[in-house]
CSV table of C-alpha atoms and ligand atoms in Angstrom, one decimal:
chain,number,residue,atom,x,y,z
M,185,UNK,CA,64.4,-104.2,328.8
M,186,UNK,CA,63.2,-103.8,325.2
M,187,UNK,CA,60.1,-100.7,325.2
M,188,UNK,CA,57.3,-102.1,323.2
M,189,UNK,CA,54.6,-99.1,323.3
M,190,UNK,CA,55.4,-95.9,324.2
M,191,UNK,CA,55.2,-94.7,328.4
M,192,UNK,CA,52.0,-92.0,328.2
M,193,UNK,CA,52.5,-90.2,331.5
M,194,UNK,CA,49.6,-87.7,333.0
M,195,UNK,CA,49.8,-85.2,336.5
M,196,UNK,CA,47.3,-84.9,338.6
M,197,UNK,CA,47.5,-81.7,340.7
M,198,UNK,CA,44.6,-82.3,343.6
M,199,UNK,CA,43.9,-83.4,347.1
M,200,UNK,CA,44.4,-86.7,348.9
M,201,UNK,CA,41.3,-88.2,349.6
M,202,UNK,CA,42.1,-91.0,352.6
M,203,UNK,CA,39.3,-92.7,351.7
M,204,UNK,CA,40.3,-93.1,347.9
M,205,UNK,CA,37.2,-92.7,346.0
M,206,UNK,CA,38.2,-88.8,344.8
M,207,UNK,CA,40.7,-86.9,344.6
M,208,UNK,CA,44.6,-88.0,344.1
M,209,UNK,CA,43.9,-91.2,344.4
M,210,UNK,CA,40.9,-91.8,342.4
M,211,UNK,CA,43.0,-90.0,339.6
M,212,UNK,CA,46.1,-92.4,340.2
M,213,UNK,CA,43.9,-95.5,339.7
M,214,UNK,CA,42.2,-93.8,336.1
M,215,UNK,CA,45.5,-93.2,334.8
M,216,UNK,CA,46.6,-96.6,335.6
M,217,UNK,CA,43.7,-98.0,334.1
M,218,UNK,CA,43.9,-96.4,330.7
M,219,UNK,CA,47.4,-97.6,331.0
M,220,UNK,CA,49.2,-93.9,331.2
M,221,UNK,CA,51.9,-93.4,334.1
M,222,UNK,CA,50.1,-91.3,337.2
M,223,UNK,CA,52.6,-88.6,338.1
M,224,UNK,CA,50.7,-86.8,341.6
M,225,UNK,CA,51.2,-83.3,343.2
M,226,UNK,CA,49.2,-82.9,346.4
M,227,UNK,CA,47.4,-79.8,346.9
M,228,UNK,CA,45.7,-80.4,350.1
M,229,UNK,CA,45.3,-83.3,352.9
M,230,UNK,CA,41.7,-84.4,353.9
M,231,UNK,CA,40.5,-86.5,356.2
M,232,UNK,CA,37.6,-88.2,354.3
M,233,UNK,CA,35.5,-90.9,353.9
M,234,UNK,CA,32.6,-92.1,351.9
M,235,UNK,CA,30.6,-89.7,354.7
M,236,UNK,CA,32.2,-86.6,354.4
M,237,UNK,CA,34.6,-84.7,355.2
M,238,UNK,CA,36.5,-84.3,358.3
M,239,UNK,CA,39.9,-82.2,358.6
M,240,UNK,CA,41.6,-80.3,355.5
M,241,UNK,CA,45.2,-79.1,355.7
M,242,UNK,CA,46.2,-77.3,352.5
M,243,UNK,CA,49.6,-77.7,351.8
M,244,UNK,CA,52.6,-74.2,351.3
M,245,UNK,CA,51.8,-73.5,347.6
M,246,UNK,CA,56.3,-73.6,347.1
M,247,UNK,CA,55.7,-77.4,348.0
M,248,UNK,CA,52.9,-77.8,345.5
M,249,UNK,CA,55.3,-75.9,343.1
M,250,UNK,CA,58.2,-78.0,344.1
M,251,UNK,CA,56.2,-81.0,343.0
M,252,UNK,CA,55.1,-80.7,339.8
M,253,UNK,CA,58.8,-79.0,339.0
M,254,UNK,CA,60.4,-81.9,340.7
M,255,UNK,CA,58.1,-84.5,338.4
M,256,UNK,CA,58.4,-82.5,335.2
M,257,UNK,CA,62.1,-81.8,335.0
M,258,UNK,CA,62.7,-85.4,335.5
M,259,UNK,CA,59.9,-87.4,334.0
M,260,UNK,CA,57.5,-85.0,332.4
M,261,UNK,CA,53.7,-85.3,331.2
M,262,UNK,CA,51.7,-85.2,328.0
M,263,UNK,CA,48.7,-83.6,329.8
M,264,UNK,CA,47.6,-82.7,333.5
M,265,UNK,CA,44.7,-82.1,335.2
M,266,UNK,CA,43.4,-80.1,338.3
M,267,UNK,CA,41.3,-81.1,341.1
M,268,UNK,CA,40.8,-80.1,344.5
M,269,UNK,CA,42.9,-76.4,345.0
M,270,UNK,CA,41.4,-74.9,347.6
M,271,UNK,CA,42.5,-71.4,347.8
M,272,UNK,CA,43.7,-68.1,345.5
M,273,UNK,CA,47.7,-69.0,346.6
M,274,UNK,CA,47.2,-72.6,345.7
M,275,UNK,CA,45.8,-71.5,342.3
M,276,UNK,CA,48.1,-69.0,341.7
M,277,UNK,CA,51.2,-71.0,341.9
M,278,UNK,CA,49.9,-74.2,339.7
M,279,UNK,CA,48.7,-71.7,336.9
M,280,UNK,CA,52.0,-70.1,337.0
M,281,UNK,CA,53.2,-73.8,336.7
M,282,UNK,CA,50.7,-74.3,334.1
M,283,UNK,CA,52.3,-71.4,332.5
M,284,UNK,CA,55.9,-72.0,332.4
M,285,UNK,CA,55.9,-75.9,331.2
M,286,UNK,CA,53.0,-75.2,328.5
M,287,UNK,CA,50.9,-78.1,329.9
M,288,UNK,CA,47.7,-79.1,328.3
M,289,UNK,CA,45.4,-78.9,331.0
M,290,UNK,CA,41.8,-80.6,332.0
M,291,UNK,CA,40.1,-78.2,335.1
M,292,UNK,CA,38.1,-80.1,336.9
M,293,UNK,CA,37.0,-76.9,338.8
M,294,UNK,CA,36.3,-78.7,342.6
M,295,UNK,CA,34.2,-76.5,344.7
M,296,UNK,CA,32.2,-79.0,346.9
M,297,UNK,CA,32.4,-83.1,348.0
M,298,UNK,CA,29.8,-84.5,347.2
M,299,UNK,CA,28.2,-84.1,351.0
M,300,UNK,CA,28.2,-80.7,350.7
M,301,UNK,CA,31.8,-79.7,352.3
M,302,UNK,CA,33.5,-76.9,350.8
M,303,UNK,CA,36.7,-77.5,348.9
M,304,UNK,CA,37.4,-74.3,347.7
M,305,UNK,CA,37.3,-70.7,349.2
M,306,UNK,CA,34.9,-68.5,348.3
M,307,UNK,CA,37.2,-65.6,347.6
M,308,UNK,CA,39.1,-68.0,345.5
M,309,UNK,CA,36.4,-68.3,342.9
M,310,UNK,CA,37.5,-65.1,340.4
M,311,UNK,CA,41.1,-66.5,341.1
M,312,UNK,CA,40.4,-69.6,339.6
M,313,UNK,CA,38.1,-67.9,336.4
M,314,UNK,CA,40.8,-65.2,335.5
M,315,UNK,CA,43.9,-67.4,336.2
M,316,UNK,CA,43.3,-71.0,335.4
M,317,UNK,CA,40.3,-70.9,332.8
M,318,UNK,CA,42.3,-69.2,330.2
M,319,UNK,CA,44.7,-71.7,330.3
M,320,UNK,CA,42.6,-75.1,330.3
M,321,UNK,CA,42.5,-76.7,327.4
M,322,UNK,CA,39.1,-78.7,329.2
M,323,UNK,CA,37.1,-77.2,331.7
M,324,UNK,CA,34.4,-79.9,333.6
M,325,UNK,CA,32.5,-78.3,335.8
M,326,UNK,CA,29.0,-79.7,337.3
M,327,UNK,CA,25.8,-78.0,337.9
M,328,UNK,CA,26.6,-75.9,341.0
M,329,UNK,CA,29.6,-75.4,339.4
M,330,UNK,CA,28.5,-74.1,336.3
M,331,UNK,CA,26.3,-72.2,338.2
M,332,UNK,CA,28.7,-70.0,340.2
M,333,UNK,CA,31.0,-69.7,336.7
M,334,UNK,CA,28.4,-67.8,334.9
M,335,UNK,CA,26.1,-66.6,338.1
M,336,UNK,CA,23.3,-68.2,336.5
M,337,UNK,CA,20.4,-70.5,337.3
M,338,UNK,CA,21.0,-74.1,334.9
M,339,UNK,CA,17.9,-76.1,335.2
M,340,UNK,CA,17.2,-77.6,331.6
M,341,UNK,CA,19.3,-78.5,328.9
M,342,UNK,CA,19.3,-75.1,327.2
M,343,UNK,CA,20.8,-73.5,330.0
M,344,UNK,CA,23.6,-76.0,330.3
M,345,UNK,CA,24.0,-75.2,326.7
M,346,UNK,CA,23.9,-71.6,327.6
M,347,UNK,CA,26.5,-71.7,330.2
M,348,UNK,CA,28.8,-74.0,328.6
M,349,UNK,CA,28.9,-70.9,325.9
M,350,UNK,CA,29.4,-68.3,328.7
M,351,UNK,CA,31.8,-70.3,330.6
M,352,UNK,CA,33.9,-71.1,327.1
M,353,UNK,CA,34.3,-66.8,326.9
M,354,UNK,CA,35.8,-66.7,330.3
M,355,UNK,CA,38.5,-69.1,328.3
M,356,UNK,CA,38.3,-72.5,328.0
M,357,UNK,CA,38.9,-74.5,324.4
M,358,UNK,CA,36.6,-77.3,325.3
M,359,UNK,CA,33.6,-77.1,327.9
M,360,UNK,CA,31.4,-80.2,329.6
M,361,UNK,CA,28.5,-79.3,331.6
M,362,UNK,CA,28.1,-82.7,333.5
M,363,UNK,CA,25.0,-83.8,334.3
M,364,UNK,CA,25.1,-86.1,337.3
M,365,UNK,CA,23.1,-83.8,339.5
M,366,UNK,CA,20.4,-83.6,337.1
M,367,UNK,CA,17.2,-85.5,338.3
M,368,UNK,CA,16.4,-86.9,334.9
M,369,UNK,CA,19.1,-88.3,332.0
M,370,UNK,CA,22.7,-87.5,333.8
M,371,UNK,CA,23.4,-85.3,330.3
M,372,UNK,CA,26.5,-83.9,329.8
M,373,UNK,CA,26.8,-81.1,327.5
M,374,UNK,CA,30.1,-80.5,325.6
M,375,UNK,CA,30.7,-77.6,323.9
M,376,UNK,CA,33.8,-77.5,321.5
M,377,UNK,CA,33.6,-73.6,320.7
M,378,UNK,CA,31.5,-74.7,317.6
M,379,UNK,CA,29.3,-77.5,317.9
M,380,UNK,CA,27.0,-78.6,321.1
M,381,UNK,CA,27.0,-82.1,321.2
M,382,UNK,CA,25.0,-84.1,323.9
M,383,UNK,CA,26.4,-86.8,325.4
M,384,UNK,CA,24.2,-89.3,327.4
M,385,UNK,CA,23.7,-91.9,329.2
M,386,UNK,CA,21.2,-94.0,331.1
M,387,UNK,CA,21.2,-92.7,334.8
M,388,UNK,CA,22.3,-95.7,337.2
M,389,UNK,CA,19.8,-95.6,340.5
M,390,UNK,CA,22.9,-96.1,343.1
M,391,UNK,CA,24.2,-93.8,346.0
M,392,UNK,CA,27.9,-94.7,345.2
M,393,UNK,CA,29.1,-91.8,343.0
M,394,UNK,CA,32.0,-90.5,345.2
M,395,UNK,CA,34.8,-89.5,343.1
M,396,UNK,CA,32.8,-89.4,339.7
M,397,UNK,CA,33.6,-85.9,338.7
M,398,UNK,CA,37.1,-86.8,339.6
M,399,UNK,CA,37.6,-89.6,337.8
M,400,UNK,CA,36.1,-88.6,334.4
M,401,UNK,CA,38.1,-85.0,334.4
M,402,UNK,CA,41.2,-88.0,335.0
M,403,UNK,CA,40.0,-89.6,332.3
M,404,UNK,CA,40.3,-87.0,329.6
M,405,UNK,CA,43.6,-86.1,330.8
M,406,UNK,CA,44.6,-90.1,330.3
M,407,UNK,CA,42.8,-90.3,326.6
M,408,UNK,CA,44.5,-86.8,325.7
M,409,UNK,CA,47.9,-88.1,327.1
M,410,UNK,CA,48.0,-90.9,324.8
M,411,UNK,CA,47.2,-88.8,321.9
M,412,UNK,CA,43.4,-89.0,321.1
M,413,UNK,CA,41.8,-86.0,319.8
M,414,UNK,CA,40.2,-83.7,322.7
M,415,UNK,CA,36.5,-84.9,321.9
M,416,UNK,CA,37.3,-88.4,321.4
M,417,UNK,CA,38.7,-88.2,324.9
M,418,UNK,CA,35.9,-86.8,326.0
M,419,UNK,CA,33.3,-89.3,324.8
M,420,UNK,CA,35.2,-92.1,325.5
M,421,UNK,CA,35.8,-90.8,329.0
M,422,UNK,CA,32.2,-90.5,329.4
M,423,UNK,CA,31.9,-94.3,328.2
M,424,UNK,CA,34.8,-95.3,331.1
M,425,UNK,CA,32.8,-93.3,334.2
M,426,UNK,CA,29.5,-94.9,333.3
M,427,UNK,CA,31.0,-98.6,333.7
M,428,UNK,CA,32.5,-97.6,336.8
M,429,UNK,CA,29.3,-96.3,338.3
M,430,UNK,CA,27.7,-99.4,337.0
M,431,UNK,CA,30.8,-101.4,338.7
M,432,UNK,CA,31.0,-99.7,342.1
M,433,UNK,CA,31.7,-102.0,344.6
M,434,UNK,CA,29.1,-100.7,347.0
M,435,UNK,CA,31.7,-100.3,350.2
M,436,UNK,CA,31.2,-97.4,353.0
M,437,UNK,CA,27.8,-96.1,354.6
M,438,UNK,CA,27.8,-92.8,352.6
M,439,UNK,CA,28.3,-92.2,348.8
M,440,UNK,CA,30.9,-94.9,348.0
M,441,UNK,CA,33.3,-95.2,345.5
M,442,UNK,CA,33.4,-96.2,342.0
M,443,UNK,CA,35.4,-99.2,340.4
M,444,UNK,CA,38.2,-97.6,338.4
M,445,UNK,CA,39.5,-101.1,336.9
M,446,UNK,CA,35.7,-102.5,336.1
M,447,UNK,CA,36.5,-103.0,332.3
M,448,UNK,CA,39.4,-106.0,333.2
M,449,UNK,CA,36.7,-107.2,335.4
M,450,UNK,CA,34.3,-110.3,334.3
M,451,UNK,CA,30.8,-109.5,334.6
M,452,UNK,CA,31.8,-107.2,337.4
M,453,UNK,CA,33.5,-109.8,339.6
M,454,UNK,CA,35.7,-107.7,341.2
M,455,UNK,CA,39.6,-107.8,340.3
M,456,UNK,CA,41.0,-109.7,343.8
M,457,UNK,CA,38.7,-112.4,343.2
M,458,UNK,CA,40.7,-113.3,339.1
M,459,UNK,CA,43.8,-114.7,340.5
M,460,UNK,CA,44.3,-116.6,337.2
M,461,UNK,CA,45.4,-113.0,336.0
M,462,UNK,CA,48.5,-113.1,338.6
M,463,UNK,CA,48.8,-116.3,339.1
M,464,UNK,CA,51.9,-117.1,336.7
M,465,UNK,CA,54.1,-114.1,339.3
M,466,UNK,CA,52.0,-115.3,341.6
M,467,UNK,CA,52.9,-118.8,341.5
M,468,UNK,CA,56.4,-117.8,341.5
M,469,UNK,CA,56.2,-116.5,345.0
M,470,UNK,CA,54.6,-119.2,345.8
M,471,UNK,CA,57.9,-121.7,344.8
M,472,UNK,CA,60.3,-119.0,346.3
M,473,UNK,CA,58.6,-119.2,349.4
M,474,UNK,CA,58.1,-123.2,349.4
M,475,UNK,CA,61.9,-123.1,349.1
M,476,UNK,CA,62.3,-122.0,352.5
M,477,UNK,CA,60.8,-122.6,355.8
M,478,UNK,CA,58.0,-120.5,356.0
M,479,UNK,CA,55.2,-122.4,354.4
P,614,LIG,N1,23.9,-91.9,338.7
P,614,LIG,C1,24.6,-91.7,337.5
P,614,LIG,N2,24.4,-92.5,336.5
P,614,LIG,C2,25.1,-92.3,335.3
P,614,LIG,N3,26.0,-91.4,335.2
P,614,LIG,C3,26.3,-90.5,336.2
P,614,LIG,C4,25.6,-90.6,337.4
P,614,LIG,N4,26.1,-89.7,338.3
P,614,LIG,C5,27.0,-89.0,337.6
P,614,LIG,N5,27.1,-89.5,336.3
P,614,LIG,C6,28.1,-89.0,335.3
P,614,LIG,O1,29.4,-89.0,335.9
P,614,LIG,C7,30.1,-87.9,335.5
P,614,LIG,C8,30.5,-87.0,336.6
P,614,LIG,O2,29.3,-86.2,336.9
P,614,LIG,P1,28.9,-85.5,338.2
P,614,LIG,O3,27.9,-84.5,337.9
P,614,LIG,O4,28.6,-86.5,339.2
P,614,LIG,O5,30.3,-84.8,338.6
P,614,LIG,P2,30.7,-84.2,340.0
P,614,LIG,O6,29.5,-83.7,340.7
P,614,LIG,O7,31.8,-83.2,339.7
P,614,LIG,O8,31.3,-85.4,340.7
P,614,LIG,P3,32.0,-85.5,342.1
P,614,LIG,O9,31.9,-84.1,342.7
P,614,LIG,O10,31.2,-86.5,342.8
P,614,LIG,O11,33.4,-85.9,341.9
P,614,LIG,C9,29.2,-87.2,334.4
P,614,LIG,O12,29.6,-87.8,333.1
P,614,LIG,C10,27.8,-87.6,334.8
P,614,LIG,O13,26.9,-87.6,333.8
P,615,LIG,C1,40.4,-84.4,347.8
P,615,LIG,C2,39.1,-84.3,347.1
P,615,LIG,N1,39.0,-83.9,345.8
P,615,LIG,C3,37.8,-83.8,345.2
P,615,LIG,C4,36.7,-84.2,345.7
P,615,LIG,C5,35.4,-84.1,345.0
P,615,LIG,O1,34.8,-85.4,344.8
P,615,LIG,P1,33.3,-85.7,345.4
P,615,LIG,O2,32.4,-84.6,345.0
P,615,LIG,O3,32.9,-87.0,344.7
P,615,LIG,O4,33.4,-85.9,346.8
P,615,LIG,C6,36.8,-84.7,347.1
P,615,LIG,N2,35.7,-85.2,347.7
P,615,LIG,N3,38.0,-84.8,347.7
């Protein structure tokens, strides 16, 4: 078959989320929305939903290894991203993976779900700032995040702007404070090692952010992955998570997820709903099957 556009590809090293709004899967459904090819290495198991979360099992850190080499001799990626890596061992072997295949890396540096349930071990905390942050090329940590990175309080925007400089010693090229747990304007606060640029956006009043921080930290990985320049991926990966907060689909009694393919959508009508968009495969399953018995 004839290529037309290049095949961007982009690994997500995290934890499955069963109930899809974060984690693995959220980051498969970004990358295939921004039209890059998902490549996934599970960290951890959980047992989730848009409630909380239930059971963890964190995987042998020589399968998580095996992964990503089994993906990257074969297939390869032009950027990765971390999520959810629960403990020192885990950490160690991806940034020794890191390491050894030169990726350029977005940390999204996972410490809590969004309920409150811990992710990540305490004692794995100075792991993750003296192995990983030296090597991430993006670092998007929230509020409580940012918080335990530089030890600090961050209420207003000149402490995120603070600790966006602190965190960017400990290694980082690029540094977002996000905002989302602000009260006020979710600002996010990137930092570039030169410039502090805000980047905001009107808060949406809804209870379905499950998955956000995942998804936008997917997003850069996509936009770098098909080449834009770092900030650009940034901002435009800002733009993407705000339509799919404004898109959730409102589904689950907790914090639900949000719509990862809003922008195909028309005026939010979700995708299932457009079958004009299928319908010329569609119909052709439709005369295979009318060719046989089963109607
Ligand atoms: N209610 C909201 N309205 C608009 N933007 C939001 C809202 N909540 C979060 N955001 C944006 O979504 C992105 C993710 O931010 P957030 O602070 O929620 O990350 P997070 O806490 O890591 O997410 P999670 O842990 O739920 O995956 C940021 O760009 C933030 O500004
Ligand atoms: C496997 C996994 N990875 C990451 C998150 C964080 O996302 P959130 O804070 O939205 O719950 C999560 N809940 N589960």
């Amino acid at each position: 078959m004839e290529q037309t556009s290049p095949t961007y590809r982009a690994l997500t090293i995290a934890g499955s989320d069963s109930g899809a709004g974060a984690g693995i899967q959220a980051d498969l459904k970004t990358f295939a929305a921004l039209g890059v090819y998902g490549l996934s290495a599970l960290t951890a198991i959980t047992a989730q939903n848009t409630q909380g979360v239930r059971a963890v099992l964190e995987l042998p850190s020589t399968l998580i290894t095996a992964q990503i080499d089994a993906v990257l001799e074969d297939i390869g990626a032009d950027a990765a991203k971390t999520g959810m890596l629960s403990s020192s061992a885990v950490i160690e072997a991806v940034a020794e993976c890191v390491q050894r295949w030169q990726l350029r890396l977005v940390v999204d540096p996972v410490m809590r779900a969004k309920g409150g349930d811990p992710l990540l071990a305490e004692e794995a905390v100075e792991t993750l700032r003296t192995r990983l942050l030296p090597l991430a090329e993006v670092i998007t940590p929230n509020l409580p995040e940012a918080e335990v990175l530089t030890g600090s309080r961050i209420e207003t925007l000149d402490e995120m702007k603070e600790a966006a400089r602190v965190i960017h010693a400990q290694g980082p090229q690029h540094v977002v404070i996000k905002g989302g747990h602000r009260v006020e304007e979710p600002v996010d606060i990137y930092f570039d090692g030169e410039q502090i640029v805000e980047l905001r956006a009107e808060r949406i009043d809804t209870p379905h952010t499950h998955g956000t921080g995942c998804t936008f930290s997917a997003a850069i990985a996509a936009l770098i992955a098909r080449g834009r320049p770092v900030g650009t991926a940034i901002a435009g990966a800002k733009q993407y998570i705000t339509g799919a907060i404004q898109h959730a689909p409102g589904i689950g009694h907790g914090h639900g997820p949000v719509e990862h393919f809003w922008m195909y959508t028309e005026q939010g009508t979700p995708l299932p709903t457009q079958e004009q968009h299928w319908s010329p495969w569609f119909n052709r399953a439709k005369e295979q099957l009318h060719g046989t018995d089963t109607h």
